[in-house]
Amino acid sequence: MAASTKATVVLKAVKKITVQFCPFESNVRSTREFLVMVGSAKARSTNINCEVVPLVKHDKSVPVVDITYLDGDKLVLKGAQLTSSEMINAFQSLCAEKDLQAKAAAKK
Amino acid sequence: MAATLCVRLLPKQGWLPLTQTVRHGSKSVTRHRRPMHILKQKLMAVTEYIPPARVIPRGAYPFQRKQVQEDSPLVLLMKRDLKTVFKDSKMIAVVQNNASNAEEIMVLKHRLYKHGITVKFFPNQVVLSFLKGGLHSNMAPLFIGPTVLFVSKEPKAKEMLSALRVSQHMTLLGACIDNTLLSAQAVVSYSKLPSVSVVQGELVSGLTMLTSHTASMLQRHPAHLSALLQQYVKQRSSDGGLEGAPKAEEAT
């Protein structure tokens, strides 16, 4: 499976995604693929207020994805040893949890 | 088998029949699989091909001859295009675009074309096979995912950066300006540099500052010059006296 069960990435409950990588390194492929999937038109259409910020550096640093949620939580994904599908699955599972929490809170 | 008779003329005594019956109940060449006679089926089953047993299991040893796949003519055409691009252009920038639609790309193309920058799309595989073993082989890791090449004869980094800042989906990964590989930050600092003539002028003025100063001093009135030199000698002597005392203190 290339991506999660749903083809698109749902970005609700996400405030900002910062993807930082150094393109001349060799361990960057998964992070770049993650950026493509998260920055796609479909994903952006699920939440227009969410910012996707790619940072291109040149300091041999590890590729990192910083996700800030609307309720202040942060998720840090270090993409050096992960595949893009793993990163997306982890991100989506946390998003789904947040969604459920938000719905439960709204019902109350 | 049903037999149909065509038109039958009344034959006279001893004549050959003018009509010929043709069986056309079933065809041998059909569009579906024709059911085989059981005897034929048995014969086909018995005479199936049995390949000779392999001495070495499949995949045990690597292929002896190198598997060289020839490039298709389209790939050759694209490589020729790439060759001219790399030869003619001074600036080649690699940009990743996530999800720009056709409208944005058109607007960007238009904006860049005004400054002489062309936007080129090449498949990553072709570019990687072209760059392998060439001059620009260090650019290879940049070509992952959806990439676009910005190519221009003059290195106009400032205009390119301003156009990229407006389009939110494009990210500058790196550039090769004047056969020098630059990162994204290096391109930004390159754009902030003054032009070559200005830099050369500054360098020349810095080097000739002392000589020009001396020349201007010498061109002044000789009385003024002699007064200045006397003052200078007095200062040196007074300084030398002052310097001698602290140096002696340091030595002890």
Coordinates of C-alpha atoms in Angstrom, one line a residue:
Chain A
M1 CA 0.0 0.0 0.0
A2 CA 1.5 3.3 -1.0
A3 CA -0.6 5.4 1.2
S4 CA -3.2 5.0 4.0
T5 CA -6.6 3.5 3.2
K6 CA -8.0 6.9 2.1
A7 CA -6.1 8.3 -0.9
T8 CA -6.1 11.9 0.5
V9 CA -4.5 13.1 3.6
V10 CA -7.0 14.8 6.0
L11 CA -5.5 17.9 7.5
K12 CA -8.3 18.9 9.9
A13 CA -7.1 19.9 13.4
V14 CA -3.7 20.7 12.1
K15 CA -2.4 24.3 12.3
K16 CA 1.0 24.1 10.7
I17 CA 3.3 21.6 9.1
T18 CA 7.0 22.5 8.8
V19 CA 9.0 20.1 6.6
Q20 CA 12.8 20.7 6.9
F21 CA 15.3 18.8 4.8
C22 CA 18.6 19.1 3.1
P23 CA 18.2 18.0 -0.6
F24 CA 21.8 17.0 -1.1
E25 CA 21.6 14.2 1.5
S26 CA 20.7 10.7 0.6
N27 CA 18.1 10.0 3.3
V28 CA 15.6 12.6 2.2
R29 CA 13.4 10.7 -0.2
S30 CA 10.7 9.7 2.3
T31 CA 10.5 13.3 3.7
R32 CA 10.1 14.7 0.2
E33 CA 7.4 12.2 -0.7
F34 CA 5.6 13.1 2.6
L35 CA 5.8 16.7 1.6
V36 CA 4.3 16.0 -1.8
M37 CA 1.4 14.1 -0.3
V38 CA 0.7 16.6 2.4
G39 CA 1.0 19.6 0.1
S40 CA -1.2 18.2 -2.6
A41 CA -4.3 20.1 -3.7
K42 CA -6.7 17.5 -2.2
A43 CA -5.0 17.6 1.2
R44 CA -4.9 21.4 1.2
S45 CA -8.6 21.5 0.3
T46 CA -9.5 19.6 3.5
N47 CA -8.2 22.5 5.6
I48 CA -7.4 25.8 3.9
N49 CA -6.1 27.5 7.0
C50 CA -3.3 24.9 7.5
E51 CA 0.1 26.1 6.5
V52 CA 2.6 23.7 4.9
V53 CA 6.0 25.3 5.0
P54 CA 9.0 23.5 3.4
L55 CA 12.4 24.6 4.6
V56 CA 15.4 23.8 2.5
K57 CA 18.7 23.7 4.4
H58 CA 22.3 22.7 3.6
D59 CA 23.8 21.7 7.0
K60 CA 23.8 17.9 6.8
S61 CA 21.0 17.9 9.3
V62 CA 18.4 15.1 9.7
P63 CA 15.2 15.6 7.8
V64 CA 12.4 16.5 10.3
V65 CA 8.7 17.1 10.0
D66 CA 7.2 19.4 12.7
I67 CA 3.4 19.3 13.0
T68 CA 1.5 21.7 15.2
Y69 CA -2.1 20.9 16.0
L70 CA -4.9 23.4 16.7
D71 CA -4.9 22.5 20.4
G72 CA -1.2 23.1 20.8
D73 CA 0.1 19.6 20.6
K74 CA 3.2 18.9 18.5
L75 CA 4.2 15.8 16.6
V76 CA 7.8 15.5 15.4
L77 CA 8.6 12.9 12.7
K78 CA 12.3 12.2 12.0
G79 CA 12.3 11.0 8.4
A80 CA 15.8 9.7 8.1
Q81 CA 14.9 6.0 8.7
L82 CA 11.1 6.1 8.1
T83 CA 9.3 5.5 4.9
S84 CA 6.8 8.0 3.7
S85 CA 3.8 5.6 4.2
E86 CA 4.8 5.0 7.8
M87 CA 5.0 8.7 8.4
I88 CA 1.6 9.3 6.9
N89 CA 0.0 6.5 8.8
A90 CA 1.4 7.8 12.1
F91 CA 0.3 11.3 11.3
Q92 CA -3.2 10.2 10.2
S93 CA -3.8 8.0 13.2
L94 CA -3.0 11.0 15.5
C95 CA -5.2 13.2 13.4
A96 CA -8.1 10.7 13.7
E97 CA -7.6 10.6 17.5
K98 CA -7.8 14.4 17.7
D99 CA -10.9 14.4 15.5
L100 CA -12.6 12.0 17.8
Q101 CA -11.7 14.0 20.8
A102 CA -12.9 17.2 19.2
K103 CA -16.2 15.5 18.2
A104 CA -16.7 14.2 21.7
A105 CA -16.0 17.6 23.2
A106 CA -18.4 19.2 20.7
K107 CA -21.2 16.8 21.6
K108 CA -20.8 17.6 25.2
Chain B
M1 CA -23.9 -33.2 -41.0
A2 CA -26.7 -31.3 -42.7
A3 CA -26.3 -31.0 -46.4
T4 CA -27.9 -28.3 -48.4
L5 CA -28.6 -28.6 -52.0
C6 CA -28.3 -25.6 -54.2
V7 CA -30.3 -25.1 -57.3
R8 CA -30.7 -28.4 -59.0
L9 CA -31.4 -28.5 -62.6
L10 CA -33.0 -31.6 -64.0
P11 CA -30.1 -33.6 -65.3
K12 CA -30.4 -35.3 -68.6
Q13 CA -29.3 -38.8 -68.9
G14 CA -25.5 -39.3 -68.4
W15 CA -24.6 -35.7 -67.7
L16 CA -22.6 -34.6 -64.6
P17 CA -24.7 -32.8 -62.0
L18 CA -24.5 -29.0 -62.4
T19 CA -24.7 -28.5 -58.6
Q20 CA -22.4 -29.4 -55.9
T21 CA -23.4 -29.9 -52.3
V22 CA -21.2 -28.2 -49.7
R23 CA -21.2 -29.0 -46.1
H24 CA -21.2 -25.9 -44.0
G25 CA -22.5 -27.0 -40.6
S26 CA -19.4 -26.3 -38.5
K27 CA -16.2 -24.3 -39.0
S28 CA -12.7 -25.3 -38.0
V29 CA -11.5 -21.8 -37.3
T30 CA -13.8 -20.3 -34.7
R31 CA -13.8 -17.2 -32.5
H32 CA -14.3 -19.4 -29.3
R33 CA -12.2 -22.4 -28.3
R34 CA -13.5 -25.3 -30.3
P35 CA -14.1 -28.4 -28.1
M36 CA -11.5 -30.9 -29.0
H37 CA -12.3 -34.5 -29.7
I38 CA -11.5 -36.7 -26.8
L39 CA -8.8 -38.6 -28.7
K40 CA -7.1 -35.4 -29.7
Q41 CA -7.4 -34.1 -26.1
K42 CA -5.6 -37.3 -24.9
L43 CA -2.9 -36.9 -27.5
M44 CA -2.3 -33.3 -26.6
A45 CA -2.1 -34.2 -22.9
V46 CA 0.4 -37.0 -23.5
T47 CA 2.6 -35.0 -25.8
E48 CA 3.0 -31.8 -23.6
Y49 CA 6.4 -30.2 -23.5
I50 CA 8.6 -31.2 -20.5
P51 CA 11.6 -28.8 -20.3
P52 CA 15.0 -30.3 -19.4
A53 CA 15.9 -30.1 -15.7
R54 CA 17.9 -27.1 -14.7
V55 CA 21.4 -27.8 -13.4
I56 CA 21.7 -24.5 -11.5
P57 CA 18.6 -23.2 -9.7
R58 CA 17.2 -20.0 -11.1
G59 CA 18.6 -16.8 -9.5
A60 CA 21.6 -18.6 -7.9
Y61 CA 24.2 -16.8 -10.0
P62 CA 24.0 -13.2 -11.3
F63 CA 23.6 -12.6 -15.0
Q64 CA 26.9 -13.0 -16.9
R65 CA 26.4 -10.5 -19.7
K66 CA 25.5 -7.0 -18.6
Q67 CA 21.8 -6.2 -19.2
V68 CA 22.1 -3.0 -21.2
Q69 CA 18.8 -1.5 -22.1
E70 CA 18.9 0.8 -25.1
D71 CA 17.3 4.1 -24.8
S72 CA 14.1 4.6 -26.8
P73 CA 14.2 7.4 -29.4
L74 CA 12.1 9.7 -27.1
V75 CA 14.6 9.3 -24.4
L76 CA 17.4 10.0 -26.8
L77 CA 15.6 13.2 -28.0
M78 CA 15.2 14.3 -24.4
K79 CA 18.9 13.7 -23.6
R80 CA 19.9 15.8 -26.6
D81 CA 17.7 18.5 -25.4
L82 CA 19.2 18.2 -21.9
K83 CA 22.7 18.4 -23.4
T84 CA 22.0 21.7 -25.2
V85 CA 20.3 23.0 -22.0
F86 CA 23.3 22.3 -19.9
K87 CA 25.7 23.6 -22.5
D88 CA 24.0 26.9 -23.3
S89 CA 22.6 28.0 -20.0
K90 CA 24.6 29.6 -17.2
M91 CA 22.0 29.1 -14.6
I92 CA 20.1 25.9 -14.0
A93 CA 17.8 25.8 -10.9
V94 CA 16.0 22.8 -9.6
V95 CA 12.6 23.5 -8.0
Q96 CA 10.2 21.1 -6.4
N97 CA 6.5 21.8 -7.0
N98 CA 3.8 20.2 -4.9
A99 CA 0.4 20.5 -6.4
S100 CA 0.6 23.6 -8.6
N101 CA -2.2 23.7 -11.0
A102 CA -1.9 24.6 -14.7
E103 CA -2.9 28.2 -14.1
E104 CA -0.2 28.9 -11.6
I105 CA 2.4 27.2 -13.8
M106 CA 1.3 29.4 -16.7
V107 CA 1.5 32.6 -14.7
L108 CA 4.9 31.6 -13.4
K109 CA 6.2 30.7 -16.9
H110 CA 5.0 34.1 -18.2
R111 CA 6.6 36.0 -15.3
L112 CA 9.9 34.2 -15.7
Y113 CA 9.9 34.4 -19.5
K114 CA 10.0 38.2 -19.3
H115 CA 13.4 37.9 -17.7
G116 CA 14.6 35.2 -20.1
I117 CA 14.2 32.2 -17.8
T118 CA 12.6 29.1 -19.4
V119 CA 10.7 26.5 -17.4
K120 CA 11.6 22.9 -18.4
F121 CA 10.0 19.6 -17.4
F122 CA 12.0 16.4 -17.8
P123 CA 11.4 12.9 -16.3
N124 CA 13.7 12.2 -13.4
Q125 CA 15.0 8.9 -14.7
V126 CA 16.1 10.5 -18.0
V127 CA 17.9 13.3 -16.1
L128 CA 19.6 10.9 -13.7
S129 CA 20.8 8.7 -16.5
F130 CA 22.1 11.8 -18.3
L131 CA 23.9 13.2 -15.3
K132 CA 25.5 9.9 -14.3
G133 CA 29.3 10.2 -14.9
G134 CA 29.0 13.7 -16.3
L135 CA 30.2 17.1 -15.1
H136 CA 27.1 17.8 -13.1
S137 CA 26.8 14.4 -11.4
N138 CA 26.5 16.0 -8.0
M139 CA 23.2 17.4 -8.9
A140 CA 21.7 13.9 -9.0
P141 CA 20.3 13.8 -5.5
L142 CA 18.2 16.8 -6.2
F143 CA 16.0 15.0 -8.7
I144 CA 13.5 13.2 -6.6
G145 CA 9.8 13.7 -6.8
P146 CA 8.0 16.3 -9.0
T147 CA 10.8 18.6 -10.1
V148 CA 11.0 21.5 -12.5
L149 CA 14.1 23.0 -14.1
F150 CA 14.4 26.8 -14.4
V151 CA 17.0 27.4 -17.1
S152 CA 18.4 30.7 -18.3
K153 CA 21.4 32.1 -20.1
E154 CA 22.0 35.0 -17.8
P155 CA 22.2 34.2 -14.0
K156 CA 19.2 36.2 -12.9
A157 CA 18.7 35.0 -9.3
K158 CA 16.9 37.9 -7.9
E159 CA 14.0 37.8 -10.4
M160 CA 13.7 34.1 -10.0
L161 CA 13.6 34.3 -6.3
S162 CA 10.9 37.0 -6.3
A163 CA 8.8 34.9 -8.7
L164 CA 9.2 31.9 -6.5
R165 CA 8.3 33.8 -3.4
V166 CA 4.9 34.7 -4.9
S167 CA 4.1 31.1 -5.9
Q168 CA 3.6 29.2 -2.6
H169 CA 3.8 25.7 -4.0
M170 CA 7.3 25.8 -5.5
T171 CA 10.4 25.2 -3.3
L172 CA 13.9 26.0 -4.5
L173 CA 16.2 23.0 -3.9
G174 CA 19.4 24.1 -5.5
A175 CA 21.0 25.7 -8.5
C176 CA 24.0 25.3 -10.7
I177 CA 25.2 28.8 -11.7
D178 CA 28.4 29.1 -13.8
N179 CA 29.2 25.4 -13.3
T180 CA 29.1 25.9 -9.5
L181 CA 26.6 24.0 -7.4
L182 CA 24.8 26.2 -5.0
S183 CA 22.3 25.4 -2.2
A184 CA 19.1 27.4 -1.7
Q185 CA 20.6 29.8 0.8
A186 CA 23.7 30.2 -1.4
V187 CA 21.4 31.3 -4.2
V188 CA 19.8 33.9 -1.9
S189 CA 23.2 35.3 -1.0
Y190 CA 24.2 35.2 -4.6
S191 CA 21.2 37.3 -5.5
K192 CA 22.2 39.9 -2.9
L193 CA 25.7 40.3 -4.4
P194 CA 26.3 43.4 -6.4
S195 CA 27.1 43.0 -10.1
V196 CA 30.5 42.0 -11.4
S197 CA 31.6 45.4 -12.5
V198 CA 30.7 47.0 -9.2
V199 CA 32.7 44.4 -7.3
Q200 CA 35.7 44.8 -9.6
G201 CA 35.5 48.6 -9.2
E202 CA 35.5 48.2 -5.4
L203 CA 38.5 45.8 -5.5
V204 CA 40.5 48.2 -7.8
S205 CA 39.7 51.2 -5.6
G206 CA 40.7 49.3 -2.5
L207 CA 44.0 48.3 -3.9
T208 CA 44.9 51.7 -5.3
M209 CA 43.8 53.6 -2.2
L210 CA 47.2 53.9 -0.8
T211 CA 48.9 54.9 -4.0
S212 CA 46.2 57.4 -4.8
H213 CA 46.5 58.9 -1.4
T214 CA 50.3 59.3 -1.8
A215 CA 49.8 60.7 -5.3
S216 CA 47.3 63.3 -4.0
M217 CA 49.7 64.2 -1.2
L218 CA 52.6 64.7 -3.5
Q219 CA 50.5 66.9 -5.9
R220 CA 49.9 69.4 -3.2
H221 CA 51.9 72.6 -2.6
P222 CA 55.5 71.8 -1.7
A223 CA 55.5 74.1 1.4
H224 CA 52.4 72.3 2.6
L225 CA 54.0 69.0 2.0
S226 CA 57.2 69.9 3.9
A227 CA 55.2 71.2 6.8
L228 CA 53.3 67.9 6.9
L229 CA 56.5 65.9 6.8
Q230 CA 58.1 67.9 9.6
Q231 CA 55.0 67.4 11.8
Y232 CA 55.1 63.7 11.0
V233 CA 58.8 63.5 12.0
K234 CA 58.1 65.3 15.3
Q235 CA 55.2 62.9 16.0
R236 CA 57.4 59.9 15.3
S237 CA 60.2 61.0 17.5
S238 CA 57.7 61.8 20.4
D239 CA 56.0 58.5 19.9
G240 CA 59.2 56.6 19.7
G241 CA 60.3 58.1 23.0
L242 CA 57.0 57.1 24.6
E243 CA 57.0 53.7 23.0
G244 CA 60.6 53.0 24.1
A245 CA 59.6 53.3 27.8
P246 CA 56.6 50.9 27.9
K247 CA 58.6 48.4 25.7
A248 CA 61.4 48.4 28.3
E249 CA 58.9 47.9 31.1
E250 CA 57.4 44.9 29.2
A251 CA 60.8 43.4 28.7
T252 CA 61.6 43.5 32.4

